XYZ file of C-alpha atoms in Angstrom:
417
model
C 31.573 8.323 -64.847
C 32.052 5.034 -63.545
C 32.823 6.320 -60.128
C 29.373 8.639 -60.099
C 27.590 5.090 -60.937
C 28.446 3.196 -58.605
C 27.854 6.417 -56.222
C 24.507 5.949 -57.319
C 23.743 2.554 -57.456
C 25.044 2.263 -53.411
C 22.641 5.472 -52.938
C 19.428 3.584 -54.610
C 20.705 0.027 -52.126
C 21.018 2.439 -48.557
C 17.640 3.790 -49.385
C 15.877 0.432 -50.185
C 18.159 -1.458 -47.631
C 16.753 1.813 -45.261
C 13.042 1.264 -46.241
C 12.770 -2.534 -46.227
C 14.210 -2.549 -42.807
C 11.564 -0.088 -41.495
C 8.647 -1.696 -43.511
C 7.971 -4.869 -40.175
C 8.218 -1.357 -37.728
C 5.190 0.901 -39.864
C 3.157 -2.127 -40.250
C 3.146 -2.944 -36.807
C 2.757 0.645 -35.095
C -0.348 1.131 -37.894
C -1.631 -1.861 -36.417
C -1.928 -0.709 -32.829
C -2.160 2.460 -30.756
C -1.543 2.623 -27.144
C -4.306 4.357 -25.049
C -3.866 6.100 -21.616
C -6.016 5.041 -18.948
C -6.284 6.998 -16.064
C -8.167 6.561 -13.284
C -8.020 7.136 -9.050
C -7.058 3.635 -8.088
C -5.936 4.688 -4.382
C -6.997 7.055 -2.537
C -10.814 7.325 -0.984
C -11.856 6.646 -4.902
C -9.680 3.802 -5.005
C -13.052 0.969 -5.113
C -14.280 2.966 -7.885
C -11.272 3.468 -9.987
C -10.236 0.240 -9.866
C -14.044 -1.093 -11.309
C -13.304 1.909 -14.230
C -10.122 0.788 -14.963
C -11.084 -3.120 -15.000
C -14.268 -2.325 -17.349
C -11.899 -0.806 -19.925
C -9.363 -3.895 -19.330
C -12.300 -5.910 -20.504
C -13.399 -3.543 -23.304
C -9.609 -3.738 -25.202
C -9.582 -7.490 -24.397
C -12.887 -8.339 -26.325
C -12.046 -6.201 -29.234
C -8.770 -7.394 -29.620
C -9.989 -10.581 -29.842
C -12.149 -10.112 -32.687
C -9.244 -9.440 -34.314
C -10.542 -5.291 -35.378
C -7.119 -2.943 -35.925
C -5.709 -1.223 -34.514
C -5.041 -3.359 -31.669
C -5.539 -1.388 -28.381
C -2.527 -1.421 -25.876
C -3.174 -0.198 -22.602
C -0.790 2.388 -20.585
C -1.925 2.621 -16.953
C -1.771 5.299 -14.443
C -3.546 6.180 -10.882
C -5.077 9.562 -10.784
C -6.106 9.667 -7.020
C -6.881 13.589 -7.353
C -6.328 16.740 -9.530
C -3.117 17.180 -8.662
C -1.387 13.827 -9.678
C -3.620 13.341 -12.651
C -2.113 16.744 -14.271
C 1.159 15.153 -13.662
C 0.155 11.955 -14.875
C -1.859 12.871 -18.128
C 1.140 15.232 -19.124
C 3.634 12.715 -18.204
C 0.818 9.845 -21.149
C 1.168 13.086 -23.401
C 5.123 13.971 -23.467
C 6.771 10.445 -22.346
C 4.703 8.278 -23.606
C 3.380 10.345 -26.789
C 0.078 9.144 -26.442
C -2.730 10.322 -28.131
C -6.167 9.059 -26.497
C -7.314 9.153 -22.972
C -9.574 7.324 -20.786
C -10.602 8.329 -17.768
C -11.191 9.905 -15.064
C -14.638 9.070 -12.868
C -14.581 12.487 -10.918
C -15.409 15.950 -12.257
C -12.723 17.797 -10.397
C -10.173 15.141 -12.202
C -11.630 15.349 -15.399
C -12.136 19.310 -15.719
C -8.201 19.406 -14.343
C -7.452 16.818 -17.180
C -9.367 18.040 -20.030
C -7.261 21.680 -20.190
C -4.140 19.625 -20.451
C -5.560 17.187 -23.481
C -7.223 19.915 -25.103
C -3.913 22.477 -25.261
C -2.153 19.231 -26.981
C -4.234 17.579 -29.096
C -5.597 14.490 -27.293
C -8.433 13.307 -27.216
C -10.171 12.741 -23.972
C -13.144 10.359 -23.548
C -14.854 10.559 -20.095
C -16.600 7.448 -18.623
C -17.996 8.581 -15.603
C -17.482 12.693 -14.757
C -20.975 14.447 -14.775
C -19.661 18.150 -14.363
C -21.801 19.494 -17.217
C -19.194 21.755 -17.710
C -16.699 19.455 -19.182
C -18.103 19.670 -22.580
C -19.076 23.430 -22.390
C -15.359 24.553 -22.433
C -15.431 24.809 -26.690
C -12.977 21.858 -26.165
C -12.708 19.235 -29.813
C -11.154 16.568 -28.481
C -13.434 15.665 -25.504
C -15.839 12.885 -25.823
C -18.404 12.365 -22.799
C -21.023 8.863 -23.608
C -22.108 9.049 -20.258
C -25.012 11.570 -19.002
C -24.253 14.550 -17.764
C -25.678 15.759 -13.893
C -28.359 18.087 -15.827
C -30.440 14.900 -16.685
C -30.573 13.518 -12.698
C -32.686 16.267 -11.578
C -35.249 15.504 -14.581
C -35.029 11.840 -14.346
C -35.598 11.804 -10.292
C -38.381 14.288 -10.537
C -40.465 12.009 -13.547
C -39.711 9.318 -11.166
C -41.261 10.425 -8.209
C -44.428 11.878 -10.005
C -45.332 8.779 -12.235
C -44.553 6.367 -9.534
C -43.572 7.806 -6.194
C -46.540 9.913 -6.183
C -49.748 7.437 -6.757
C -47.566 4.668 -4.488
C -47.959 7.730 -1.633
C -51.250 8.699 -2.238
C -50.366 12.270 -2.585
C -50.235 14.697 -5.320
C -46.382 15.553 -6.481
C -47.173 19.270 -5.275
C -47.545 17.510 -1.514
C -44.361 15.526 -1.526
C -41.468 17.071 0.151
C -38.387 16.587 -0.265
C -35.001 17.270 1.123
C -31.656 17.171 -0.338
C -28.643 16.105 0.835
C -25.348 16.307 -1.377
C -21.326 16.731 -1.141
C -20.368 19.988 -2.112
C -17.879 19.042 -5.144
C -18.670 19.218 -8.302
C -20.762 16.219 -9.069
C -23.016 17.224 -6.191
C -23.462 21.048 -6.760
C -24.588 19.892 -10.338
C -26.567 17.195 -9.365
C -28.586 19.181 -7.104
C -28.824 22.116 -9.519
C -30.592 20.190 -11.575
C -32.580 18.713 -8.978
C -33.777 21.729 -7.215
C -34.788 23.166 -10.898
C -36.934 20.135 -12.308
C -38.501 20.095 -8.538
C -39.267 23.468 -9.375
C -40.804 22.909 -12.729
C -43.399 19.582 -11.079
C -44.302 21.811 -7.749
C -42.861 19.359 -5.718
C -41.276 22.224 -2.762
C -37.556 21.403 -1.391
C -38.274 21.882 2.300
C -34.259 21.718 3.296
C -30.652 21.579 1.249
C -27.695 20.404 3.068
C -24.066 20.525 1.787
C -20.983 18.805 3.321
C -17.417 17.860 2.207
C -17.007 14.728 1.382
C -13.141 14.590 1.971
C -13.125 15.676 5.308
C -16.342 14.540 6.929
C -16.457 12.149 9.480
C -19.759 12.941 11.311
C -23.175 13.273 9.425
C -25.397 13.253 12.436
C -25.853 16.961 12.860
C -27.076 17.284 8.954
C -29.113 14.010 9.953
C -30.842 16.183 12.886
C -31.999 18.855 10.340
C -33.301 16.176 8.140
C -35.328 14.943 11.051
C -36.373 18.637 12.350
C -38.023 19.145 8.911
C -39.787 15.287 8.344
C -39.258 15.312 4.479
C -41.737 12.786 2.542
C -38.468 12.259 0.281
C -34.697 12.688 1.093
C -32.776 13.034 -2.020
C -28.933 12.160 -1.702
C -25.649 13.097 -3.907
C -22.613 11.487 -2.425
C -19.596 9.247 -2.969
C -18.778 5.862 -1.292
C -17.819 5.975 2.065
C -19.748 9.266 2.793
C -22.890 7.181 1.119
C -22.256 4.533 3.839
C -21.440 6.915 7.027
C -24.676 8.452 6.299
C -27.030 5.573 5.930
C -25.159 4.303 9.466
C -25.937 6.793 11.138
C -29.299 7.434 10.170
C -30.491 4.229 11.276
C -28.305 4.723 14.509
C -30.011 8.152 15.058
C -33.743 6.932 13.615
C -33.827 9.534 10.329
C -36.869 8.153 8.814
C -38.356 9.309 4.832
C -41.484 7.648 3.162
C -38.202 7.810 -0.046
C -35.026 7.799 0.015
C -33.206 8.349 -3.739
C -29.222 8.670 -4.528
C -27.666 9.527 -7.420
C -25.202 7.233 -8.706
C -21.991 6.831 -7.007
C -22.478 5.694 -3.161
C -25.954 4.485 -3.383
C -24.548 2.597 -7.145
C -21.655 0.994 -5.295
C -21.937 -2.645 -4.582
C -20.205 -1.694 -1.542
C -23.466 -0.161 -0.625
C -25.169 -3.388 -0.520
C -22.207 -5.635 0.570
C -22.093 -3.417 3.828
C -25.375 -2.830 4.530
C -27.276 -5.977 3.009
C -30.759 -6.614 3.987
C -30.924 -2.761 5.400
C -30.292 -1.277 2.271
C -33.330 -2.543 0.745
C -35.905 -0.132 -0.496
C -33.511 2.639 -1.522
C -33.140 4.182 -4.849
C -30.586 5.411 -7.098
C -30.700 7.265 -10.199
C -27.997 6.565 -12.731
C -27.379 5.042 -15.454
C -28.549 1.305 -15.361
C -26.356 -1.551 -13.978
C -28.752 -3.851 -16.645
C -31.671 -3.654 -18.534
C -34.350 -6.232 -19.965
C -32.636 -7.873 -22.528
C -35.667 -7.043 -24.949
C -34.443 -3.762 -24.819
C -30.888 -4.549 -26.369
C -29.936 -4.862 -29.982
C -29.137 -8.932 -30.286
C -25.321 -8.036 -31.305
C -25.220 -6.320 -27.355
C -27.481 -9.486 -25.513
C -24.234 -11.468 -26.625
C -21.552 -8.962 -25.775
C -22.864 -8.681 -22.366
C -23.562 -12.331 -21.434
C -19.352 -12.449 -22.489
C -18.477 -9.295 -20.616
C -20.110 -11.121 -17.512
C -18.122 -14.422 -17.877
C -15.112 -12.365 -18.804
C -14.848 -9.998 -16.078
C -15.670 -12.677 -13.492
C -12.476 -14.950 -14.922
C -10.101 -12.013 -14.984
C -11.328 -10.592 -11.696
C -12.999 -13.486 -9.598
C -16.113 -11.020 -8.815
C -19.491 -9.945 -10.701
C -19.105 -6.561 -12.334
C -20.623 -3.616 -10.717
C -22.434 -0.616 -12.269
C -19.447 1.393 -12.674
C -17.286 -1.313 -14.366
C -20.089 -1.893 -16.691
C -20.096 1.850 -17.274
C -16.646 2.411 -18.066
C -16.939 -1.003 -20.383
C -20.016 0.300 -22.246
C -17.889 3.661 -23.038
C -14.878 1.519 -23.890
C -15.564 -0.221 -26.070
C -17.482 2.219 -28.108
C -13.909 4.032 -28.582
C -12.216 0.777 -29.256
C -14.634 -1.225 -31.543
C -16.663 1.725 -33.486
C -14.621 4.630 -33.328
C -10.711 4.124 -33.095
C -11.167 1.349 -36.189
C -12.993 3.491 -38.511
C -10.286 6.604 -37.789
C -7.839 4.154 -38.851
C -5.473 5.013 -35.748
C -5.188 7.201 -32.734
C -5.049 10.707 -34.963
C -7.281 13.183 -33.011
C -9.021 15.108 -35.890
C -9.941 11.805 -37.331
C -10.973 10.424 -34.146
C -13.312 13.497 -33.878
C -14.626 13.113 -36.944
C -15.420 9.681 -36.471
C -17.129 9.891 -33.041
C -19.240 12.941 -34.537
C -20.770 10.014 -37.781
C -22.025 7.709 -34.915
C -25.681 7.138 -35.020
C -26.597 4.347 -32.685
C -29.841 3.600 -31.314
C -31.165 3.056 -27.917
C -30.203 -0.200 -26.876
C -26.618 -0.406 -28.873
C -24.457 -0.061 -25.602
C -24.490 -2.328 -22.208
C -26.528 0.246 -19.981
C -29.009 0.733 -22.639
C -27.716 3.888 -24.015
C -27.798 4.972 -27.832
C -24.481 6.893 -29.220
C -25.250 10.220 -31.021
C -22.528 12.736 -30.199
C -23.244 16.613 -30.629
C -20.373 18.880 -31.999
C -19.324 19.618 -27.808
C -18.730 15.837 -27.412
C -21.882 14.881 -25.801
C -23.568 11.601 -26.211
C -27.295 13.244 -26.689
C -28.877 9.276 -26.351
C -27.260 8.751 -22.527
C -30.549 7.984 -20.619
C -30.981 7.232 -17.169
C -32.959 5.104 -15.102
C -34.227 4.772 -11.594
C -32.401 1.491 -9.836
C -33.899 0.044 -6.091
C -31.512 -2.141 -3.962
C -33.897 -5.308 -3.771
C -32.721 -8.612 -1.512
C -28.528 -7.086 -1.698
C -28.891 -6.290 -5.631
C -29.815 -3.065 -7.520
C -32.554 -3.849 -9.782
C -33.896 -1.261 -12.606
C -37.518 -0.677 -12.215
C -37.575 2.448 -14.423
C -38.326 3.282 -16.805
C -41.036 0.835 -18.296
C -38.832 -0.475 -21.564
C -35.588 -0.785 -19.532
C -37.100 -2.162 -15.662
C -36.088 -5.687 -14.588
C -38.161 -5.580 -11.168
C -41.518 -4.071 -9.468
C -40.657 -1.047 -7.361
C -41.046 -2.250 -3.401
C -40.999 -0.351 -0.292
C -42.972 2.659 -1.356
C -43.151 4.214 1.369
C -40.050 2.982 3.156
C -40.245 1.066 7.135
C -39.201 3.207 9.614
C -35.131 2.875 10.978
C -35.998 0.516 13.315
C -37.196 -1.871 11.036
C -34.117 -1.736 8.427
């Protein structure tokens, strides 16, 4: 009896001895969660990537600050292409067991990505992919804030008949445009959606060119058609350095257009205007905006930006551009609203705490409000219509949201840029 006692008594001291030594361990994992972060920092995305990856350094920084739980804990990996990034992303999910992933800028990346997340329960929150697709698979776990390419075409088109229009002294049925676009993804979509709300206004597309953006080297034969055909407008969809070998060599070949319009990525970059500088004045970009009139912020956001600024130029010795303030503004509303009130990094609860969010306009950096639908779709990401202004993109649409007066409507001609 004695003997079954003490049996018992040394049982009862293992398991306490075995609990208070794991108590420090719990706490501490409950207070943090390690996020993947995956983005093409080499390769001909590398400029980009890097600007993602450094917006979402800021993002964790700032909330961690504030002291809001979990602390996030960054796990870093470069996803130059499709290929690596389904290596990578499995390598976050079975090595490093993690459970949330940011990433991945480009739509071939993320639509490679998302099948992987999806088959094991992780949640993936795009920053910057536009392949409407990506949350028309039936997926749960994948989050998009940012706009998807169906709202360009829309945005572009409202654009150029409120303001382009008038400015040309022509009715939107007389403008004509031409488009111009990579044929990936981002710029199939893009120009889908262009060609349809073109449709919609009247407004005739008078030529379509497609290239490949990876293995182009030479634009001036697609520059030739654009000058056969003399568009009014000349609508663009391409990536950085295809963005700047085409505005090269139209000036070197004399393309002229009374407009000329991107859509976020090359004509967004701040390469753009560091290579180009007074010559890239006049053109436009649609995307989301690189920063609105403070008026049209909630207070709590005027601050968080003026810190983001100061932050991002300490860390990084640079001003951020449009797509670090992109990936930061979809950051941080993982890592300060919805990772804190899921209490951790658990998928379902992640889910169902991205679905409560009910933000208005003006709640997030670029202006956006944060009301998911049940694919994972922020229905309040908004665009607006940016012009490259003395080396800096200004927003000058829409009216709530513009910094600047429109300029250079119509355009010089080449010789003059």
């Amino acid at each position: 009896m004695k003997g079954k006692r003490c049996l018992m008594l040394s049982l009862i001291l293992s398991v306490a001895v075995l609990f208070t030594g794991c108590l420090p361990e719990r706490e501490a994992n409950s207070n943090r969660v390690k996020i993947g972060v995956a983005f093409p920092t080499s390769g001909n995305l590398a400029k980009i990537g890097q600007s993602c990856t450094n917006g979402v350094e800021i993002a964790a920084d700032l909330v961690n600050e504030q002291g809001i739980r979990p602390k996030i804990e960054l796990v870093k990996v470069d996803v130059p292409d499709a290929v690596a990034a389904v290596h990578q992303v499995n390598r976050l999910i079975l090595k490093e067991e993690i459970k949330v992933i940011v990433g991945t800028y480009s739509s071939p990346i993320s639509m490679a990505t998302s099948g992987i997340t999806e088959r094991n329960r992780v949640v993936l929150w795009e920053v910057a992919a536009t392949d409407p697709r990506l949350t028309r698979q039936g997926f749960r776990y994948v989050f998009r804030p940012n706009p998807d390419a169906v709202l360009y075409g829309p945005a572009t088109v409202r654009f150029l008949s409120e303001v382009v229009a008038p400015k040309l002294g022509l009715k939107k049925e007389e403008m004509r445009m031409a488009l111009i676009h990579e044929d990936g993804d981002y710029g199939e979509g893009v120009a889908a959606s262009t060609r349809e709300a073109a449709k919609k206004a009247g407004i005739p597309i008078v030529e379509e060119i497609r290239y490949n953006a990876k293995t182009t080297n030479d634009l001036s034969s697609a520059i030739l058609r654009l000058k056969r055909v003399q568009p009014d407008i000349i609508n663009m969809v391409q990536y950085d350095t295809d963005a700047q070998l085409f505005w090269k060599q139209a000036k070197q070949l004399g393309l002229n257009a009374k407009v000329f319009i991107g859509n976020g990525a090359g004509q967004s970059s701040d390469n753009f205007g560091h290579t180009f500088g007074k010559a890239a004045n006049g053109v436009l970009d649609t995307s989301s905006a690189i920063a609105v009139n403070p008026e049209a912020l909630i207070p709590e956001m005027r601050q968080i930006e003026k810190t983001f600024i100061q932050r991002y130029k300490q860390k990084f010795g640079k001003e951020p551009d449009l797509i670090a303030r992109l990936a930061f503004s979809s950051a941080y509303i993982l890592f300060h609203d919805v990772i804190p009130k899921a209490g951790g990094d658990n998928p379902d609860k992640i889910r169902q705490s991205a679905l409560s969010l009910d933000q208005p306009v003006g709640s997030t950096l670029v202006g956006w409000g944060v009301k998911f639908d049940k694919t994972g779709q922020n229905t309040r990401a908004t665009l607006s219509v940016m012009q490259w202004q003395d080396g800096k993109l200004k927003v000058i649409y829409p009216e709530n949201f513009k910094k600047s007066e429109p300029i250079m409507i119509p355009m010089s001609d080449g010789s003059e840029r």
